[in-house]
PDB file of C-alpha atoms and ligand atoms in Angstrom:
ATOM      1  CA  UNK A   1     -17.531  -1.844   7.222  1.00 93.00           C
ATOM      2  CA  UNK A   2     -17.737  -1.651   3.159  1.00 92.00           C
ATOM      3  CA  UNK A   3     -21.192   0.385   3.451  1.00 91.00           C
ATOM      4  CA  UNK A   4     -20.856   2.801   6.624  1.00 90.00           C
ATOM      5  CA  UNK A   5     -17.345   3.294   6.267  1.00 94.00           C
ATOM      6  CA  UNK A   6     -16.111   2.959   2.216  1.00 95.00           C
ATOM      7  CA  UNK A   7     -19.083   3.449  -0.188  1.00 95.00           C
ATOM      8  CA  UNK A   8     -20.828   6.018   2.108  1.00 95.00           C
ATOM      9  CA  UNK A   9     -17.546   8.031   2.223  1.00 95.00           C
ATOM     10  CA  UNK A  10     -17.361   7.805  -1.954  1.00 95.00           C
ATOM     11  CA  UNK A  11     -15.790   4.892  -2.753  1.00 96.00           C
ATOM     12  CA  UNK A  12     -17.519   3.541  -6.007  1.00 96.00           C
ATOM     13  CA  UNK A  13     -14.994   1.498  -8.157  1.00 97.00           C
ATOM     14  CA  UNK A  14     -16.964  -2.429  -7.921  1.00 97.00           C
ATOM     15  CA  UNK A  15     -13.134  -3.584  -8.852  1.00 97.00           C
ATOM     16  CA  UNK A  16     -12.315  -1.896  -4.954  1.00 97.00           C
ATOM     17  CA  UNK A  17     -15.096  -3.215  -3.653  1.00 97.00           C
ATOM     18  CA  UNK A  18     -15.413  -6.833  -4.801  1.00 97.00           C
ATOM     19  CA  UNK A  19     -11.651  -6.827  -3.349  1.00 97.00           C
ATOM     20  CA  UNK A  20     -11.963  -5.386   0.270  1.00 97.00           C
ATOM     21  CA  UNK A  21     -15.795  -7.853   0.420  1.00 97.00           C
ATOM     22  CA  UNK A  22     -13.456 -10.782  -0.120  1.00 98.00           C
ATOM     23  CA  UNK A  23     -10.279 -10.201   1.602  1.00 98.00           C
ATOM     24  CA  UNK A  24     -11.428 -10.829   5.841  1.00 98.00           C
ATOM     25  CA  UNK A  25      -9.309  -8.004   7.539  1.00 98.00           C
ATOM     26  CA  UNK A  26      -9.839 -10.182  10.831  1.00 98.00           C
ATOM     27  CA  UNK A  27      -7.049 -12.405   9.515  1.00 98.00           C
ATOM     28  CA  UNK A  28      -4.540  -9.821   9.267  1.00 98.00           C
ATOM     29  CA  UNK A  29      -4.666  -8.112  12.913  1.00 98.00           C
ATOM     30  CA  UNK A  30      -3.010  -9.752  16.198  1.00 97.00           C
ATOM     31  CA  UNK A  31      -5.309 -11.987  18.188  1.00 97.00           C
ATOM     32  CA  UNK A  32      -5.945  -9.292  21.023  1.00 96.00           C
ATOM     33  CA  UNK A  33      -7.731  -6.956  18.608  1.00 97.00           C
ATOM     34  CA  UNK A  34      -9.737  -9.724  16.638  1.00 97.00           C
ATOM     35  CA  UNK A  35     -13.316  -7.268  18.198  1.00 97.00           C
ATOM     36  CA  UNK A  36     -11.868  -4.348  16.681  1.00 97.00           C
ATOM     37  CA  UNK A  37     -10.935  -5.710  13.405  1.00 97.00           C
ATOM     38  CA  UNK A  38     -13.572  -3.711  11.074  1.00 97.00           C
ATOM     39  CA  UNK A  39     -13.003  -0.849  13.145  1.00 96.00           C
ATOM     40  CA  UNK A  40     -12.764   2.706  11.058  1.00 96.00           C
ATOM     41  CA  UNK A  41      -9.235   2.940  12.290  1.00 96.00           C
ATOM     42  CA  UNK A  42      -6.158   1.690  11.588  1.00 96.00           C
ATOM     43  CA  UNK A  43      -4.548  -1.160  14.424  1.00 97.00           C
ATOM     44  CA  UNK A  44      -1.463  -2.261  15.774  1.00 97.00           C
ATOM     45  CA  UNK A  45       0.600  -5.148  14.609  1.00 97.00           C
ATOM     46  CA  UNK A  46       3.168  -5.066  16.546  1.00 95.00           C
ATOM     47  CA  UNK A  47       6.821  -3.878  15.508  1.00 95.00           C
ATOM     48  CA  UNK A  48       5.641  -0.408  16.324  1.00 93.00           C
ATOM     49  CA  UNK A  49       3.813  -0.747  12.912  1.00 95.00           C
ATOM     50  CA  UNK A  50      -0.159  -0.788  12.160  1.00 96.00           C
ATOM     51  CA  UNK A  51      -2.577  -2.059   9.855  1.00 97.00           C
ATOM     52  CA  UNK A  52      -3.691   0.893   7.453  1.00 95.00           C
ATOM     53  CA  UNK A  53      -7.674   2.225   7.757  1.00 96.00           C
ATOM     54  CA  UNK A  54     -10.180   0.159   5.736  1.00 97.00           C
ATOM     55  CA  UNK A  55     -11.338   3.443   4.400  1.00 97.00           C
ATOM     56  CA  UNK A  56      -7.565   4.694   3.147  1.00 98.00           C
ATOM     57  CA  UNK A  57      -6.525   0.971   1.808  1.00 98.00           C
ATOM     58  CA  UNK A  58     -10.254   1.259  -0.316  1.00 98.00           C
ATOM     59  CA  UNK A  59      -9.461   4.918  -1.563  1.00 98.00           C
ATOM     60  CA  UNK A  60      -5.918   4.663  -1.975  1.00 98.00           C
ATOM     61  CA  UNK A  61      -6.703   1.307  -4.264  1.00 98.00           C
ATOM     62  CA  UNK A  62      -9.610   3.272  -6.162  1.00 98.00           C
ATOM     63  CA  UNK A  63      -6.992   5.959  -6.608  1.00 98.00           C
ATOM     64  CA  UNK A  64      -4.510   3.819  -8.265  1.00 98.00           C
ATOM     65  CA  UNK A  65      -7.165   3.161 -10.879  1.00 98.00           C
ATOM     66  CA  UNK A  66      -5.267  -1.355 -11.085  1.00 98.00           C
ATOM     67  CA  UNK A  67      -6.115  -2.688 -14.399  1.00 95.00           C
ATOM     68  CA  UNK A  68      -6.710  -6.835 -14.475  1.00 91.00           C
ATOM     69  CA  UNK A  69      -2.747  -7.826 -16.352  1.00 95.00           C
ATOM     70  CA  UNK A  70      -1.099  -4.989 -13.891  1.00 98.00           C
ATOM     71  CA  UNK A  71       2.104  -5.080 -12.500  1.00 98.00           C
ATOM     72  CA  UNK A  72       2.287  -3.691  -8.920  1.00 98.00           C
ATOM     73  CA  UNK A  73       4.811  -2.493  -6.383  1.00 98.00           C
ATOM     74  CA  UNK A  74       3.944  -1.937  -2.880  1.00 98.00           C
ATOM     75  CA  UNK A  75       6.276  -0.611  -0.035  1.00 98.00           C
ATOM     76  CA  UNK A  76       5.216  -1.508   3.022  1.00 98.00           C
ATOM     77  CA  UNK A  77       3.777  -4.522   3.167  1.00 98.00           C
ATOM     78  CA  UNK A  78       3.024  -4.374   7.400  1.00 98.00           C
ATOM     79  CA  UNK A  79      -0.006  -7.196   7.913  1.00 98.00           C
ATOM     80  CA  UNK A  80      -0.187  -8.086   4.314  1.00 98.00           C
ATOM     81  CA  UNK A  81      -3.832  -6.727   4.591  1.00 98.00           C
ATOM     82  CA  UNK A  82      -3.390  -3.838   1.641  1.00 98.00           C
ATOM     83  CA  UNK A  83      -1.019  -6.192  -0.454  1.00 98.00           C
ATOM     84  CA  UNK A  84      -4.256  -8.953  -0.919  1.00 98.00           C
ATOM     85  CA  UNK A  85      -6.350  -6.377  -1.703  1.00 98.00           C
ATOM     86  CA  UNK A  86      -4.212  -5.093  -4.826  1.00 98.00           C
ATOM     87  CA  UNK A  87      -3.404  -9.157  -5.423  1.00 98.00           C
ATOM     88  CA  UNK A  88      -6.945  -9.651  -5.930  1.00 98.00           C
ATOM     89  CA  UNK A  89      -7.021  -7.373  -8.488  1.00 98.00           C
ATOM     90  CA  UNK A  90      -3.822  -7.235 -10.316  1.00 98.00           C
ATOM     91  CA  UNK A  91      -1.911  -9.798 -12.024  1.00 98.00           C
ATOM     92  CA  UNK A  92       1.201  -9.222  -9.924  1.00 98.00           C
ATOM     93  CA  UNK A  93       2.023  -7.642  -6.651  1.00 98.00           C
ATOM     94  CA  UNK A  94       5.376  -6.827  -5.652  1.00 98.00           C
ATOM     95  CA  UNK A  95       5.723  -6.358  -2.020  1.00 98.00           C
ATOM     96  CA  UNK A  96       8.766  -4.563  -0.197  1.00 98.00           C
ATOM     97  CA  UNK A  97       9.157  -4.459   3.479  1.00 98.00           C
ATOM     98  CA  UNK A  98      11.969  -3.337   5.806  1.00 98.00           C
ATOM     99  CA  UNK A  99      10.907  -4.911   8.623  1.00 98.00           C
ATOM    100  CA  UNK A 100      11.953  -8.571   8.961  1.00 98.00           C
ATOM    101  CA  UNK A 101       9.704  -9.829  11.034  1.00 98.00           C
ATOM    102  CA  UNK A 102       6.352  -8.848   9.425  1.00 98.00           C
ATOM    103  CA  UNK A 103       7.863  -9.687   6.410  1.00 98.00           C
ATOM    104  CA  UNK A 104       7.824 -13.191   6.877  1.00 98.00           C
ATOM    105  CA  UNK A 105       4.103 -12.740   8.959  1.00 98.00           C
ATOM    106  CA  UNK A 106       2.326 -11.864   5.815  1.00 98.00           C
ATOM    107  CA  UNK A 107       4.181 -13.735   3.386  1.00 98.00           C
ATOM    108  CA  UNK A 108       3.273 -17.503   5.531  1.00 98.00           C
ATOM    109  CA  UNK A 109      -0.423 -15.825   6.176  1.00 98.00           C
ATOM    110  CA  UNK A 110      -0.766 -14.462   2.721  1.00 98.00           C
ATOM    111  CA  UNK A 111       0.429 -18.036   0.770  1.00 98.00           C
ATOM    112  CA  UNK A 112      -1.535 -20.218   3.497  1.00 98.00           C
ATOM    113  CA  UNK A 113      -4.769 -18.031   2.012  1.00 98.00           C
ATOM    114  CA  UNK A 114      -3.643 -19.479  -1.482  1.00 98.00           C
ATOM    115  CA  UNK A 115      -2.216 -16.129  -2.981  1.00 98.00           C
ATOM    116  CA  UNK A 116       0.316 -17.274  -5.460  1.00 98.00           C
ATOM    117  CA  UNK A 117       0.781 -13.900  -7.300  1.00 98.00           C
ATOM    118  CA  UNK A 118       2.510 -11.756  -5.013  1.00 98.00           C
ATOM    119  CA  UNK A 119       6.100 -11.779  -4.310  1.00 98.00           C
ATOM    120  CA  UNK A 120       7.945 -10.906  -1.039  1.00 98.00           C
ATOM    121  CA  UNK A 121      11.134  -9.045  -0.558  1.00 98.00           C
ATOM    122  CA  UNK A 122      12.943  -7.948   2.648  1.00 98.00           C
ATOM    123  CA  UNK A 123      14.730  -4.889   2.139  1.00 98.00           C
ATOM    124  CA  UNK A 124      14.267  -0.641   1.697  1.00 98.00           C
ATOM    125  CA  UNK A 125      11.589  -0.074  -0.404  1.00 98.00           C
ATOM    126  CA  UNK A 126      12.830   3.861  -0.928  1.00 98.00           C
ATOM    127  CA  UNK A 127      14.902   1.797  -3.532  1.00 98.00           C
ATOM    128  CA  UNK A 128      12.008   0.097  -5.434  1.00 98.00           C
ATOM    129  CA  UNK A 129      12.914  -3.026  -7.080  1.00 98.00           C
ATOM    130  CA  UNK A 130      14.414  -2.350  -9.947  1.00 98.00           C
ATOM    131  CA  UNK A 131      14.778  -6.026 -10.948  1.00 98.00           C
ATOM    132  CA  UNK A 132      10.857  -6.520 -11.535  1.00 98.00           C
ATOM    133  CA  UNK A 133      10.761  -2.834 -13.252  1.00 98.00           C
ATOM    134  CA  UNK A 134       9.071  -1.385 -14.838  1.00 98.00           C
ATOM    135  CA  UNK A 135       5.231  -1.566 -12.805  1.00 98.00           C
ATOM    136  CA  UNK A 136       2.273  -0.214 -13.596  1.00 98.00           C
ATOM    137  CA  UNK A 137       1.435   1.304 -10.439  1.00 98.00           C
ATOM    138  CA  UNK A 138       3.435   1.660  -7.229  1.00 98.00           C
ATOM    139  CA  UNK A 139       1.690   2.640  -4.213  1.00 98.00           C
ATOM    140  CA  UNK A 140       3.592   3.578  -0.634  1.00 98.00           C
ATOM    141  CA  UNK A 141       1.859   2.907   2.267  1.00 98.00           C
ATOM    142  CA  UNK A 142       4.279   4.789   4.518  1.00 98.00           C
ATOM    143  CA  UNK A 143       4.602   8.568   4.484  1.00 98.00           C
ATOM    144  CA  UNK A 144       7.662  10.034   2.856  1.00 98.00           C
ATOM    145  CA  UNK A 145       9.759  13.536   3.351  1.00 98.00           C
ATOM    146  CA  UNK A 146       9.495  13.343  -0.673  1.00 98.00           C
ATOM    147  CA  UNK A 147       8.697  11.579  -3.466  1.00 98.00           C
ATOM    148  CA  UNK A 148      12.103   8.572  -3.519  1.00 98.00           C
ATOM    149  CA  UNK A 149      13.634   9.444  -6.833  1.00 97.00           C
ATOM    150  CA  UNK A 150      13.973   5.789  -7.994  1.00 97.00           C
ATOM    151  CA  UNK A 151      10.166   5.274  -7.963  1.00 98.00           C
ATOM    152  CA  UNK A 152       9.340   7.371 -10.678  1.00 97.00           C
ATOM    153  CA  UNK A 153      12.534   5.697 -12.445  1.00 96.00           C
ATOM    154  CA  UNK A 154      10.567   2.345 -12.072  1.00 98.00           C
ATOM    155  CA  UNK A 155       7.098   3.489 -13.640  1.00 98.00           C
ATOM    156  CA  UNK A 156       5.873   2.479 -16.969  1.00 98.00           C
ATOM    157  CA  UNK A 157       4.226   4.446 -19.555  1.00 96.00           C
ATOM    158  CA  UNK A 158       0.795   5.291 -18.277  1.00 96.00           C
ATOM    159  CA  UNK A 159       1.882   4.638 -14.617  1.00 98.00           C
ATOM    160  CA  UNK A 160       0.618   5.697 -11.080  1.00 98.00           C
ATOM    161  CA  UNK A 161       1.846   6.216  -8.101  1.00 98.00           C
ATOM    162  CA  UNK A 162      -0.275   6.625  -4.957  1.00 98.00           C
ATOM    163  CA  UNK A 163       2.088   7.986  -2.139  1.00 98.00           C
ATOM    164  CA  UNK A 164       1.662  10.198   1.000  1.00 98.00           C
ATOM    165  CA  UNK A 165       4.239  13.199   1.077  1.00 98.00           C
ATOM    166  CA  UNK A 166       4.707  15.403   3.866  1.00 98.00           C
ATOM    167  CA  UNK A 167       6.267  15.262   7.450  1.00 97.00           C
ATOM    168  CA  UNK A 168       6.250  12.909  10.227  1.00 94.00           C
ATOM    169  CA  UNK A 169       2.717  13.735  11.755  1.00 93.00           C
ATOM    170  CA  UNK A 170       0.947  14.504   8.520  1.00 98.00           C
ATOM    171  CA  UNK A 171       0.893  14.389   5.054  1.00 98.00           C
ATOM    172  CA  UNK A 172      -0.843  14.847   1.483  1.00 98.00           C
ATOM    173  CA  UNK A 173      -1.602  11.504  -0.481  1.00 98.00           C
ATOM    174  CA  UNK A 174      -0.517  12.038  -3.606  1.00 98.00           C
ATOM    175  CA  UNK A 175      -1.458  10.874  -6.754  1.00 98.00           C
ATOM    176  CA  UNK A 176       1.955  11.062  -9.722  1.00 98.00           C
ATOM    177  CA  UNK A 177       0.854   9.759 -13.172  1.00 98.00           C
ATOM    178  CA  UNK A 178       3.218   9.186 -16.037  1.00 97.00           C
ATOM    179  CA  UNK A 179       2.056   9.915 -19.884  1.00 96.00           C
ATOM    180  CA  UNK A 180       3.746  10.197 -22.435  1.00 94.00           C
ATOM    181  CA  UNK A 181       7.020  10.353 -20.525  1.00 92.00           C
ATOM    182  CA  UNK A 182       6.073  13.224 -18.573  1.00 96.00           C
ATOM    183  CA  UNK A 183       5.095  13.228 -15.027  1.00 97.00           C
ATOM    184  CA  UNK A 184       1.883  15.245 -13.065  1.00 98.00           C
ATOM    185  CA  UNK A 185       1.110  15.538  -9.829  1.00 97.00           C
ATOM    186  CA  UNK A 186      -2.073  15.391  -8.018  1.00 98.00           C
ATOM    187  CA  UNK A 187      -2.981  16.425  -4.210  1.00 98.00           C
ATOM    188  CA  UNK A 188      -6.050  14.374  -2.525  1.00 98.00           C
ATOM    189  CA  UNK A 189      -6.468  14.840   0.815  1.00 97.00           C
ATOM    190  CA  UNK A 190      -4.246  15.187   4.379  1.00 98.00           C
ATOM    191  CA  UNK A 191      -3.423  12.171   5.961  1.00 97.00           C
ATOM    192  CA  UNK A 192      -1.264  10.209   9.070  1.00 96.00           C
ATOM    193  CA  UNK A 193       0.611   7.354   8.282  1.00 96.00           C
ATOM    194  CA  UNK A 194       4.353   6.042   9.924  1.00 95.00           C
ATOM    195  CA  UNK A 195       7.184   6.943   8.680  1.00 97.00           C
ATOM    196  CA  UNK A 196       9.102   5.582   5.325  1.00 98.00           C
ATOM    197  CA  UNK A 197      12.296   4.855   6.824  1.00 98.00           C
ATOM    198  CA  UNK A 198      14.908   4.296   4.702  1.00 98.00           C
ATOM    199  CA  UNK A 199      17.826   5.372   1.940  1.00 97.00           C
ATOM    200  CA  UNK A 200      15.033   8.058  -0.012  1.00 97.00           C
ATOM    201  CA  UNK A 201      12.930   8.397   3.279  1.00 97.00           C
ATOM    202  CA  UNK A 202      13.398   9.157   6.460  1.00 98.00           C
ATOM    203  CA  UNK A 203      16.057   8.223   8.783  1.00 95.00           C
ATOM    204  CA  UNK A 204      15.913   5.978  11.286  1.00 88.00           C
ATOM    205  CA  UNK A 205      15.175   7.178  15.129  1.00 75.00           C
ATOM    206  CA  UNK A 206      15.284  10.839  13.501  1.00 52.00           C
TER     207      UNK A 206
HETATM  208  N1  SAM B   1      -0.698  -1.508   4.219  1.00 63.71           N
HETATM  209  C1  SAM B   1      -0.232  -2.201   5.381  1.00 63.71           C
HETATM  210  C2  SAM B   1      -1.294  -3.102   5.929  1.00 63.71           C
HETATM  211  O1  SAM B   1      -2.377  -3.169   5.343  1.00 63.71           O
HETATM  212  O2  SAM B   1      -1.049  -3.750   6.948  1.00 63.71           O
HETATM  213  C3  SAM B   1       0.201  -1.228   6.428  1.00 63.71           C
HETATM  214  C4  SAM B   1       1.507  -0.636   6.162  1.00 63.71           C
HETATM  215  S1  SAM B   1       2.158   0.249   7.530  1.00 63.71           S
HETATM  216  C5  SAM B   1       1.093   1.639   7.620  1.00 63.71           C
HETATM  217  C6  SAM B   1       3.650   0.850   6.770  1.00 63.71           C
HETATM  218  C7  SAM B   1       4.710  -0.196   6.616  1.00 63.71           C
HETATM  219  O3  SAM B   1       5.787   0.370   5.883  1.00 63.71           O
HETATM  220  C8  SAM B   1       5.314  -0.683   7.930  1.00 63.71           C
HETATM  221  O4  SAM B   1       5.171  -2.065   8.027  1.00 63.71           O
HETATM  222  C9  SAM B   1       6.782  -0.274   7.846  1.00 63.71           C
HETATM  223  O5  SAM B   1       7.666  -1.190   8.464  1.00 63.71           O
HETATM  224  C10 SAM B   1       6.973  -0.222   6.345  1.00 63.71           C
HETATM  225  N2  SAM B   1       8.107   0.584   5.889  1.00 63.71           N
HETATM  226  C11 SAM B   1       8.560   1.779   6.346  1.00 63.71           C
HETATM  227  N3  SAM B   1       9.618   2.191   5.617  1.00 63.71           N
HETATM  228  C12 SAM B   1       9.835   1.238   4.663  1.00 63.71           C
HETATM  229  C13 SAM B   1      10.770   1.075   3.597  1.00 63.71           C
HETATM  230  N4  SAM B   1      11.735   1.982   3.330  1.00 63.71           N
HETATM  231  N5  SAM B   1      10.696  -0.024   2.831  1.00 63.71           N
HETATM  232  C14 SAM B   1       9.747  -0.968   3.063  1.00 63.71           C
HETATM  233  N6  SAM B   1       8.840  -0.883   4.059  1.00 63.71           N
HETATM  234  C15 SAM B   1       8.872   0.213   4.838  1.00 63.71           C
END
């Protein structure tokens, strides 16, 4: 997976790598697609919801540029697969997801695999969590109508946020870096992910 699908498509950071050769991706997918786990796709796990691409969890994590003592925010926690990835690498993850059910899924798989520096929460991630602010990176692993305004709100000095922006069937990952108080805005490449439902996202069954 790591060499035909990640480093041959550009991925270089050893940080990235050393994380996605550690964390099994089998783990995190539903029993019926165990043959298909290092697939170059993403997969279904259940809820309507999937397990990102190996390929866009490795670039989007290379794009947030984690430094070993960061703070992280993710929304969207689905299978929990993305979330040990950054865990590996930061000091803390902060993990948001609406959905109740794989909520709970990846916060019993992710402590039984000993990760004791992420922390769950149930809820809309549009919102951030502004009790834990400010991070060091945020990263949204749903694609919004816009940037949520409250994100940017939570972002420390010399913060990044990786997010994809666009409509429902396609968007632009997006890189937004804060120096010096002031924000810029970077455009990778088009991409597909579900929708971020929610107060600053989309609404529901619209
Ligand atoms: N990175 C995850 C993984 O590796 O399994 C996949 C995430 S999946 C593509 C996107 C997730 O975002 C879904 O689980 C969905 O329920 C969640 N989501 C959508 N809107 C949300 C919101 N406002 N707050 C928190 N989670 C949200």
């Amino acid at each position: 997976m790591l060499s035909e699908q990640i480093i041959s498509r550009g991925v270089s950071s050893k940080i990235v790598i050393d994380a996605m050769m550690k964390v099994e991706r089998h783990k995190f997918v539903p029993q019926s697609f165990i043959n298909s786990a290092y697939d170059d796709s993403p997969l279904p796990i259940g809820e309507g919801q999937t397990i990102s691409q190996p390929y866009m969890v490795a670039v989007m994590t290379e794009y947030m540029d984690i430094k070993r003592g960061d703070k992280v925010l993710e929304i969207g926690t689905g299978s929990g697969y993305q979330t040990a990835i950054l865990a590996e690498i930061a000091s803390e993850v902060y993990t948001v997801e609406r959905n109740r059910a794989l909520s709970l899924k990846a916060e019993k798989l992710l402590k039984s695999l000993g990760y004791s520096n992420i922390f769950f929460k149930i809820g809309d991630g549009t919102l951030g969590w502004s009790e834990f602010a400010p991070f060091d990176r945020i990263l949204v692993t749903a694609g919004a109508p816009l940037v949520p305004q409250s994100l940017p709100h939570q972002l420390s000095d010399n913060g990044v946020i990786v997010i994809p922006v666009g409509d429902k069937f396609t968007q632009m990952l997006k890189i937004i870096k804060r120096e010096n108080g002031k924000f810029s805005e970077y455009d990778k490449f088009f991409c597909c992910f579900v929708p971020l439902i929610g107060d600053q996202g989309w609404m529901e069954n619209k």
